[in-house]
Structures are given as C-alpha cells and as structure tokens.
C-alpha cells in the first residue's frame, strides 16, 4: 500500500472500494484526490463486473473534513487561480457522483463536512452512523456552502436547511436523515459486516436489500423539536431580520443562534441566504453547481475568506475582522454580484455535463 496515494482502489467481489487516503488531514480533498476519484469512478462505470462502489475514508476520524482550506487560503493570499481549477474538477466530480449509474454507497461515518458532503450526499446510497457529524460550515471562514450543498439544504423540511447553511452547525445521523442528506443509519461496528455482504451483491436490487437489512433506527435528533422557532425566524427576508427574530424569540436556543450568527461573516451570510433561496427553484444539480462556481469565485476574491481562515485555522485567535462588520451593512447590489455570470469563465455544467 502506498501511503502517498490519495485514493486507494481495490475490488472485493462485485464491489469497487474507493478510500480517501489522507488521514493526517482528515482526508481533506486536494486536486489529486478529486482527479483520482473521478478516474476511479469512470473506470468502475465501464467495468461490467462492478455492481457498486463504496466510498469511505482512511483512519478513525471520518470520511472527509472538506477541501484543503490552508491550500485554498494560501492561493487566495497569493492572488492565484489554482483553487478555481480545483473547484472546476471538484464540482464536475459532484455531478458525476449524482449521475453515477450504479449504486454509489457512501460511508458517512465520523466527520463529513464541506467537500466531504459533496462526495457523499449526492450519491444514491448514503449511510450515516452514530458517529456521524455532517455539516456545511463555510460561513465560519467567510466562505459560502458549495459542492451543491445549498441544492441539498434547500430541499430540507421547512427552514432547516437555511438554519444549517447559515450557522454551519453539524448534525448527527437522525438529523441528517430528516434533512435528506442521508438514507440509512448503520452502526459503525456493523460496517465491516455490511461491506462483506455487499461484495456478494450481483445486482443493484441486491445492494438495496443488503443495506436495508443492516440498517437500524436512528431515533430522534435535535432539529425536529426546534422546527417551531427555526421556521418562524428563518422565513425573514434578510440576515438582519433573521437575527432580530431570533433575538426576540422566547426559545433560549434561538437567542444562542442569534449570537452565533453575529460572529460570522455578514457578507457570507447574506450571500448564503440568497443562494439557498435561489436553490429552491426546480432545477438540476448541474445548474446549482454552475451557481456555486460563480459564488465561490467571487467569495474566493473577497477579503473575508482569507481573514476567516486566518482567524479560525491559521492564527486561531477566533477574532475575525469582517468587512463589512455587521449584517445591516451588506448591500443588496454587492450580494447580486456574486450570482452574475462569469462570461468565458463559466463552469457550464448544465450545458455540457460532467464529462465535458
């Protein structure tokens, strides 16, 4: 086994295994990882002996913590464009996963955040465990949910997706199932047995039956009981009004959430709210990813991204200096620019598909 190989690939029975292999950085995605996953999926699709793929993460901590934030930060500071090339390939991979014609079984065990959601929650068989912590935490670093995350969250019940997109809060298995980010809950100790059973599955129907036979009840999460204040507060038209409603609501959790939002990038929050609202329109994942690319390109160039990573990850002083500093100072015209077409720089997935 080569420890420098970003994605380990092997076959057991009818199943092709793809294992993210960067455990020291919680399997954070870099460009090599994305390219390797794309190539492995293309090969599995062509191989008639392969009934399904299983995607998992090396090490004990989780599937994937997201993109390589430090590398993105350094590229932004240097005024580079390597990150834009990375996102082009990453979003095409997300679309390929969504359209993959065989069962794509994602083991969402442990930490699954940001880009980790992109390589799992767009799959056809999404398995969480009692250890799962799923999140799109981008607003904390002055960025916005991408990899089709707003497309997923916009389809959660009520305003739950808006709440998760703005706060970046992580959720467990039951709430991931409630929000449509996962399909089944399997105990982590049972994953090896499930893996062994899937190797003998000769058809997609066999895969479905086998997964169901290993699934267990996830119980009740936290979000369902919070629907009253979440739905009441997040229907507001602006971040400023959402914060006001949260502060005025009687639920202690609502007031705590208001305080959380006031620590996050006002620009990132305003753009994220608009992105979730736009994502509610009936459209394909490819169209949503095209929007994500426009927004990510603009967010990459905004000073809040470099500042957010500095404060949260590099210096870890947790005292970001956002520009502007308060929700009421973000202008609608500034938000609208994030969604403007990029001209020749468009991703163009909706027009060309993931294989272009």
Coordinates of C-alpha atoms in Angstrom, one line a residue:
X1 CA 0.0 0.0 0.0
X2 CA 1.4 3.4 -1.0
X3 CA 0.7 6.0 1.7
X4 CA 1.1 8.8 -0.8
X5 CA -1.7 7.5 -3.0
X6 CA -4.6 10.0 -2.4
X7 CA -7.3 7.4 -3.2
X8 CA -6.9 3.7 -2.6
X9 CA -8.7 1.5 -5.0
X10 CA -9.4 -2.2 -4.7
X11 CA -12.2 -4.7 -5.6
X12 CA -13.9 -7.3 -3.5
X13 CA -16.4 -9.5 -5.2
X14 CA -18.7 -7.2 -7.2
X15 CA -17.8 -4.0 -5.3
X16 CA -15.1 -1.4 -6.1
X17 CA -13.8 0.3 -3.0
X18 CA -12.6 3.9 -3.1
X19 CA -10.9 5.0 0.1
X20 CA -9.7 8.6 0.6
X21 CA -6.2 8.3 1.9
X22 CA -5.1 11.5 3.7
X23 CA -5.9 10.6 7.3
X24 CA -3.4 13.0 8.8
X25 CA -5.6 15.9 7.4
X26 CA -8.9 14.0 8.0
X27 CA -8.9 13.1 4.3
X28 CA -9.3 16.7 3.2
X29 CA -9.7 16.9 -0.6
X30 CA -6.9 18.3 -2.8
X31 CA -6.8 18.4 -6.5
X32 CA -5.0 15.0 -6.7
X33 CA -7.8 13.4 -4.6
X34 CA -10.5 14.8 -6.8
X35 CA -8.8 13.7 -10.0
X36 CA -8.2 10.2 -8.6
X37 CA -11.8 9.8 -7.5
X38 CA -13.1 10.9 -10.9
X39 CA -10.8 8.5 -12.7
X40 CA -11.7 5.6 -10.4
X41 CA -15.4 6.3 -10.9
X42 CA -15.0 6.4 -14.7
X43 CA -13.2 3.0 -14.6
X44 CA -15.9 1.5 -12.3
X45 CA -18.6 2.7 -14.6
X46 CA -17.0 1.0 -17.6
X47 CA -16.3 -2.3 -15.7
X48 CA -19.3 -4.7 -16.2
X49 CA -18.0 -6.8 -13.3
X50 CA -18.5 -4.0 -10.8
X51 CA -22.0 -3.8 -9.4
X52 CA -21.5 -0.9 -6.9
X53 CA -18.8 1.3 -5.4
X54 CA -18.2 2.0 -1.7
X55 CA -16.6 5.3 -0.8
X56 CA -15.0 5.6 2.7
X57 CA -12.2 7.5 4.5
X58 CA -9.0 6.1 5.9
X59 CA -8.3 6.5 9.6
X60 CA -10.6 6.6 12.6
X61 CA -11.9 10.1 12.4
X62 CA -14.2 10.3 9.5
X63 CA -14.9 10.3 5.8
X64 CA -13.7 13.8 4.8
X65 CA -13.3 17.2 6.5
X66 CA -13.8 19.1 3.3
X67 CA -11.4 20.8 1.0
X68 CA -7.8 21.6 1.9
X69 CA -8.6 25.0 3.4
X70 CA -5.0 26.0 4.1
X71 CA -4.1 25.5 0.4
X72 CA -7.1 27.5 -0.7
X73 CA -6.2 30.3 1.8
X74 CA -2.6 30.4 0.6
X75 CA -3.7 30.5 -3.0
X76 CA -6.1 33.4 -2.3
X77 CA -3.5 35.4 -0.4
X78 CA -1.1 35.0 -3.3
X79 CA -3.7 36.1 -5.8
X80 CA -3.6 32.7 -7.5
X81 CA -6.1 30.8 -9.6
X82 CA -5.3 27.2 -8.7
X83 CA -8.3 27.0 -6.4
X84 CA -10.7 27.8 -9.3
X85 CA -9.2 24.9 -11.3
X86 CA -9.7 22.7 -8.3
X87 CA -13.3 23.7 -7.9
X88 CA -14.0 23.1 -11.6
X89 CA -12.9 19.5 -11.2
X90 CA -14.5 19.0 -7.8
X91 CA -17.9 20.2 -9.0
X92 CA -17.7 18.0 -12.1
X93 CA -17.0 15.1 -9.7
X94 CA -20.0 16.0 -7.6
X95 CA -22.2 15.9 -10.8
X96 CA -20.6 12.6 -11.8
X97 CA -21.5 11.1 -8.4
X98 CA -25.0 12.3 -8.7
X99 CA -25.4 10.7 -12.2
X100 CA -23.4 7.6 -11.4
X101 CA -25.4 4.7 -13.0
X102 CA -24.5 2.1 -10.3
X103 CA -25.2 2.1 -6.6
X104 CA -22.8 4.7 -5.0
X105 CA -22.5 3.7 -1.4
X106 CA -21.1 6.4 0.8
X107 CA -20.0 5.6 4.3
X108 CA -20.6 8.9 6.1
X109 CA -19.0 7.7 9.3
X110 CA -17.4 10.3 11.6
X111 CA -16.7 13.8 10.3
X112 CA -18.3 14.7 6.9
X113 CA -18.0 18.4 6.2
X114 CA -18.0 20.7 3.2
X115 CA -16.4 18.9 0.3
X116 CA -17.0 15.6 2.2
X117 CA -20.7 16.3 1.8
X118 CA -20.2 16.8 -1.9
X119 CA -18.6 13.3 -2.4
X120 CA -21.2 11.6 -0.3
X121 CA -24.6 13.2 -0.1
X122 CA -25.0 13.4 -3.9
X123 CA -24.7 9.6 -4.0
X124 CA -27.5 7.1 -4.3
X125 CA -26.9 5.1 -1.1
X126 CA -25.8 7.4 1.8
X127 CA -25.1 5.7 5.1
X128 CA -24.6 7.5 8.4
X129 CA -23.6 6.1 11.8
X130 CA -23.9 7.0 15.4
X131 CA -20.5 8.8 15.0
X132 CA -21.6 10.9 12.0
X133 CA -21.2 14.7 12.2
X134 CA -22.4 16.3 9.0
X135 CA -22.0 20.0 8.2
X136 CA -21.5 22.7 5.7
X137 CA -19.5 25.1 7.9
X138 CA -18.3 27.6 5.3
X139 CA -19.7 30.8 6.8
X140 CA -17.4 30.5 9.8
X141 CA -14.4 31.1 7.5
X142 CA -16.0 33.9 5.4
X143 CA -17.0 31.5 2.6
X144 CA -20.3 30.0 1.3
X145 CA -21.7 26.5 1.1
X146 CA -20.7 25.0 -2.2
X147 CA -20.3 21.5 -3.8
X148 CA -24.1 21.6 -4.4
X149 CA -24.7 22.0 -0.6
X150 CA -27.3 24.7 -1.0
X151 CA -29.1 22.5 -3.5
X152 CA -29.3 19.8 -0.9
X153 CA -30.2 22.0 2.1
X154 CA -32.8 23.9 0.1
X155 CA -34.8 20.7 0.0
X156 CA -34.8 20.0 3.7
X157 CA -38.1 20.4 5.6
X158 CA -39.2 24.0 6.3
X159 CA -36.3 26.3 7.1
X160 CA -34.0 23.6 8.5
X161 CA -31.7 23.9 5.5
X162 CA -31.4 27.6 5.8
X163 CA -30.6 27.3 9.5
X164 CA -27.8 24.7 8.7
X165 CA -26.4 26.7 5.8
X166 CA -26.2 30.0 7.8
X167 CA -24.9 28.6 11.1
X168 CA -22.7 25.9 9.7
X169 CA -23.9 23.7 12.5
X170 CA -23.0 20.0 12.5
X171 CA -25.7 17.3 12.8
X172 CA -25.9 13.7 13.7
X173 CA -27.4 10.7 12.0
X174 CA -31.1 11.3 12.8
X175 CA -31.0 14.9 11.7
X176 CA -29.1 14.0 8.5
X177 CA -31.9 11.6 7.7
X178 CA -34.5 14.2 8.5
X179 CA -32.9 16.8 6.2
X180 CA -32.5 14.4 3.3
X181 CA -28.7 14.3 3.5
X182 CA -28.6 10.5 4.2
X183 CA -30.7 7.4 3.6
X184 CA -29.8 4.8 6.2
X185 CA -28.3 4.6 9.6
X186 CA -25.9 1.6 10.3
X187 CA -23.9 1.2 13.5
X188 CA -20.3 1.8 12.9
X189 CA -19.3 -1.6 14.3
X190 CA -21.5 -3.2 11.6
X191 CA -19.9 -1.5 8.6
X192 CA -17.3 -4.3 8.1
X193 CA -20.2 -6.9 8.0
X194 CA -22.1 -4.7 5.6
X195 CA -19.0 -4.4 3.4
X196 CA -18.5 -8.1 3.3
X197 CA -22.2 -8.7 2.4
X198 CA -22.1 -6.1 -0.3
X199 CA -19.2 -7.9 -2.0
X200 CA -21.7 -10.7 -2.9
X201 CA -24.3 -8.5 -4.4
X202 CA -24.7 -9.1 -8.1
X203 CA -27.4 -6.6 -8.8
X204 CA -28.5 -3.1 -7.6
X205 CA -31.6 -4.7 -6.1
X206 CA -29.3 -7.0 -4.0
X207 CA -27.3 -3.9 -2.8
X208 CA -30.5 -2.2 -1.7
X209 CA -31.8 -5.2 0.2
X210 CA -28.5 -5.8 1.8
X211 CA -28.2 -2.2 3.0
X212 CA -31.7 -2.2 4.4
X213 CA -31.0 -5.5 6.3
X214 CA -28.1 -3.8 8.1
X215 CA -29.9 -0.5 8.8
X216 CA -31.1 0.4 12.3
X217 CA -33.4 3.1 13.7
X218 CA -31.6 6.4 14.1
X219 CA -34.0 7.6 16.8
X220 CA -34.9 11.3 17.1
X221 CA -32.5 14.1 16.5
X222 CA -32.5 17.7 17.8
X223 CA -33.8 19.6 14.8
X224 CA -37.4 18.2 14.7
X225 CA -38.1 19.7 18.1
X226 CA -36.7 23.0 17.1
X227 CA -38.8 23.4 14.0
X228 CA -41.2 26.0 15.6
X229 CA -38.6 28.7 16.2
X230 CA -36.4 27.8 13.2
X231 CA -39.4 28.0 10.7
X232 CA -40.7 31.2 12.4
X233 CA -37.4 33.0 12.3
X234 CA -35.7 32.0 9.1
X235 CA -38.6 33.0 6.8
X236 CA -37.4 36.6 7.1
X237 CA -36.1 38.4 4.0
X238 CA -32.7 39.3 5.3
X239 CA -30.0 38.1 7.7
X240 CA -30.5 41.2 9.8
X241 CA -34.2 40.4 10.2
X242 CA -33.5 36.8 10.9
X243 CA -31.1 37.8 13.7
X244 CA -33.8 40.2 15.1
X245 CA -36.4 37.5 15.1
X246 CA -34.0 35.0 16.8
X247 CA -33.2 37.5 19.5
X248 CA -36.8 38.3 20.1
X249 CA -38.0 34.7 20.2
X250 CA -38.6 33.1 23.6
X251 CA -36.6 29.9 22.9
X252 CA -33.1 30.0 24.5
X253 CA -31.7 28.1 21.5
X254 CA -33.0 30.9 19.2
X255 CA -31.2 33.6 21.2
X256 CA -28.0 31.5 21.2
X257 CA -28.2 31.1 17.5
X258 CA -28.5 34.8 17.0
X259 CA -25.3 35.3 18.9
X260 CA -23.6 32.7 16.7
X261 CA -24.7 34.4 13.5
X262 CA -23.4 37.7 14.8
X263 CA -19.9 36.2 14.9
X264 CA -19.9 35.1 11.3
X265 CA -19.1 36.9 8.1
X266 CA -22.0 39.2 7.3
X267 CA -21.3 39.1 3.6
X268 CA -21.0 35.3 3.6
X269 CA -24.3 35.1 5.5
X270 CA -26.1 37.4 3.1
X271 CA -24.8 35.5 0.0
X272 CA -25.6 32.1 1.6
X273 CA -29.2 33.1 2.3
X274 CA -29.6 34.3 -1.3
X275 CA -28.0 31.1 -2.6
X276 CA -30.4 28.8 -0.5
X277 CA -33.4 30.8 -1.7
X278 CA -32.4 30.6 -5.3
X279 CA -31.6 26.9 -4.9
X280 CA -35.3 26.2 -4.0
X281 CA -36.3 26.7 -7.7
X282 CA -36.8 23.5 -9.6
X283 CA -33.6 22.9 -11.4
X284 CA -30.9 20.3 -11.9
X285 CA -27.8 19.8 -9.7
X286 CA -25.7 20.8 -12.6
X287 CA -27.4 24.2 -12.7
X288 CA -26.9 24.5 -8.9
X289 CA -23.2 23.7 -9.3
X290 CA -22.8 26.3 -12.0
X291 CA -24.2 28.8 -9.5
X292 CA -21.9 27.5 -6.8
X293 CA -18.9 28.1 -9.1
X294 CA -19.9 31.7 -9.7
X295 CA -20.4 32.3 -6.0
X296 CA -17.2 30.5 -5.0
X297 CA -15.2 32.5 -7.5
X298 CA -16.4 35.8 -6.0
X299 CA -16.1 34.6 -2.4
X300 CA -12.5 33.5 -3.1
X301 CA -11.6 37.1 -4.1
X302 CA -13.4 38.7 -1.1
X303 CA -11.1 39.6 1.9
X304 CA -13.4 37.8 4.4
X305 CA -12.2 34.4 3.1
X306 CA -8.6 35.0 3.8
X307 CA -9.4 36.7 7.1
X308 CA -11.8 33.9 8.2
X309 CA -9.3 31.2 7.6
X310 CA -6.6 33.2 9.4
X311 CA -8.8 33.7 12.4
X312 CA -10.2 30.1 12.6
X313 CA -7.4 27.9 11.3
X314 CA -4.1 29.7 10.9
X315 CA -3.7 32.0 13.9
X316 CA -6.7 30.5 15.7
X317 CA -7.4 33.7 17.6
X318 CA -11.2 33.4 16.7
X319 CA -11.4 37.1 16.3
X320 CA -12.0 37.7 12.6
X321 CA -12.3 41.3 11.3
X322 CA -15.1 41.1 8.8
X323 CA -15.6 43.7 6.1
X324 CA -18.3 44.9 6.4
X325 CA -18.6 44.1 10.1
X326 CA -22.4 44.0 10.6
X327 CA -25.3 42.4 8.7
X328 CA -27.1 45.7 8.1
X329 CA -24.0 47.0 6.2
X330 CA -24.1 44.4 3.4
X331 CA -25.7 46.0 0.3
X332 CA -28.0 44.0 -2.0
X333 CA -26.0 45.1 -5.0
X334 CA -22.9 43.5 -3.5
X335 CA -24.8 40.2 -3.0
X336 CA -26.2 40.3 -6.5
X337 CA -22.7 40.5 -8.0
X338 CA -21.9 37.0 -6.6
X339 CA -24.5 35.5 -8.9
X340 CA -23.7 37.4 -12.1
X341 CA -22.5 35.2 -15.0
X342 CA -18.7 34.8 -15.4
X343 CA -18.7 35.0 -19.2
X344 CA -16.0 32.8 -20.6
X345 CA -15.1 31.7 -17.1
X346 CA -18.4 29.9 -16.5
X347 CA -18.3 26.3 -15.3
X348 CA -21.1 25.4 -17.8
X349 CA -22.1 22.0 -16.3
X350 CA -25.7 22.5 -17.2
X351 CA -24.8 22.9 -20.8
X352 CA -22.0 20.3 -21.2
X353 CA -22.4 17.7 -18.4
X354 CA -19.8 16.4 -16.0
X355 CA -17.7 14.6 -18.7
X356 CA -17.0 17.7 -20.8

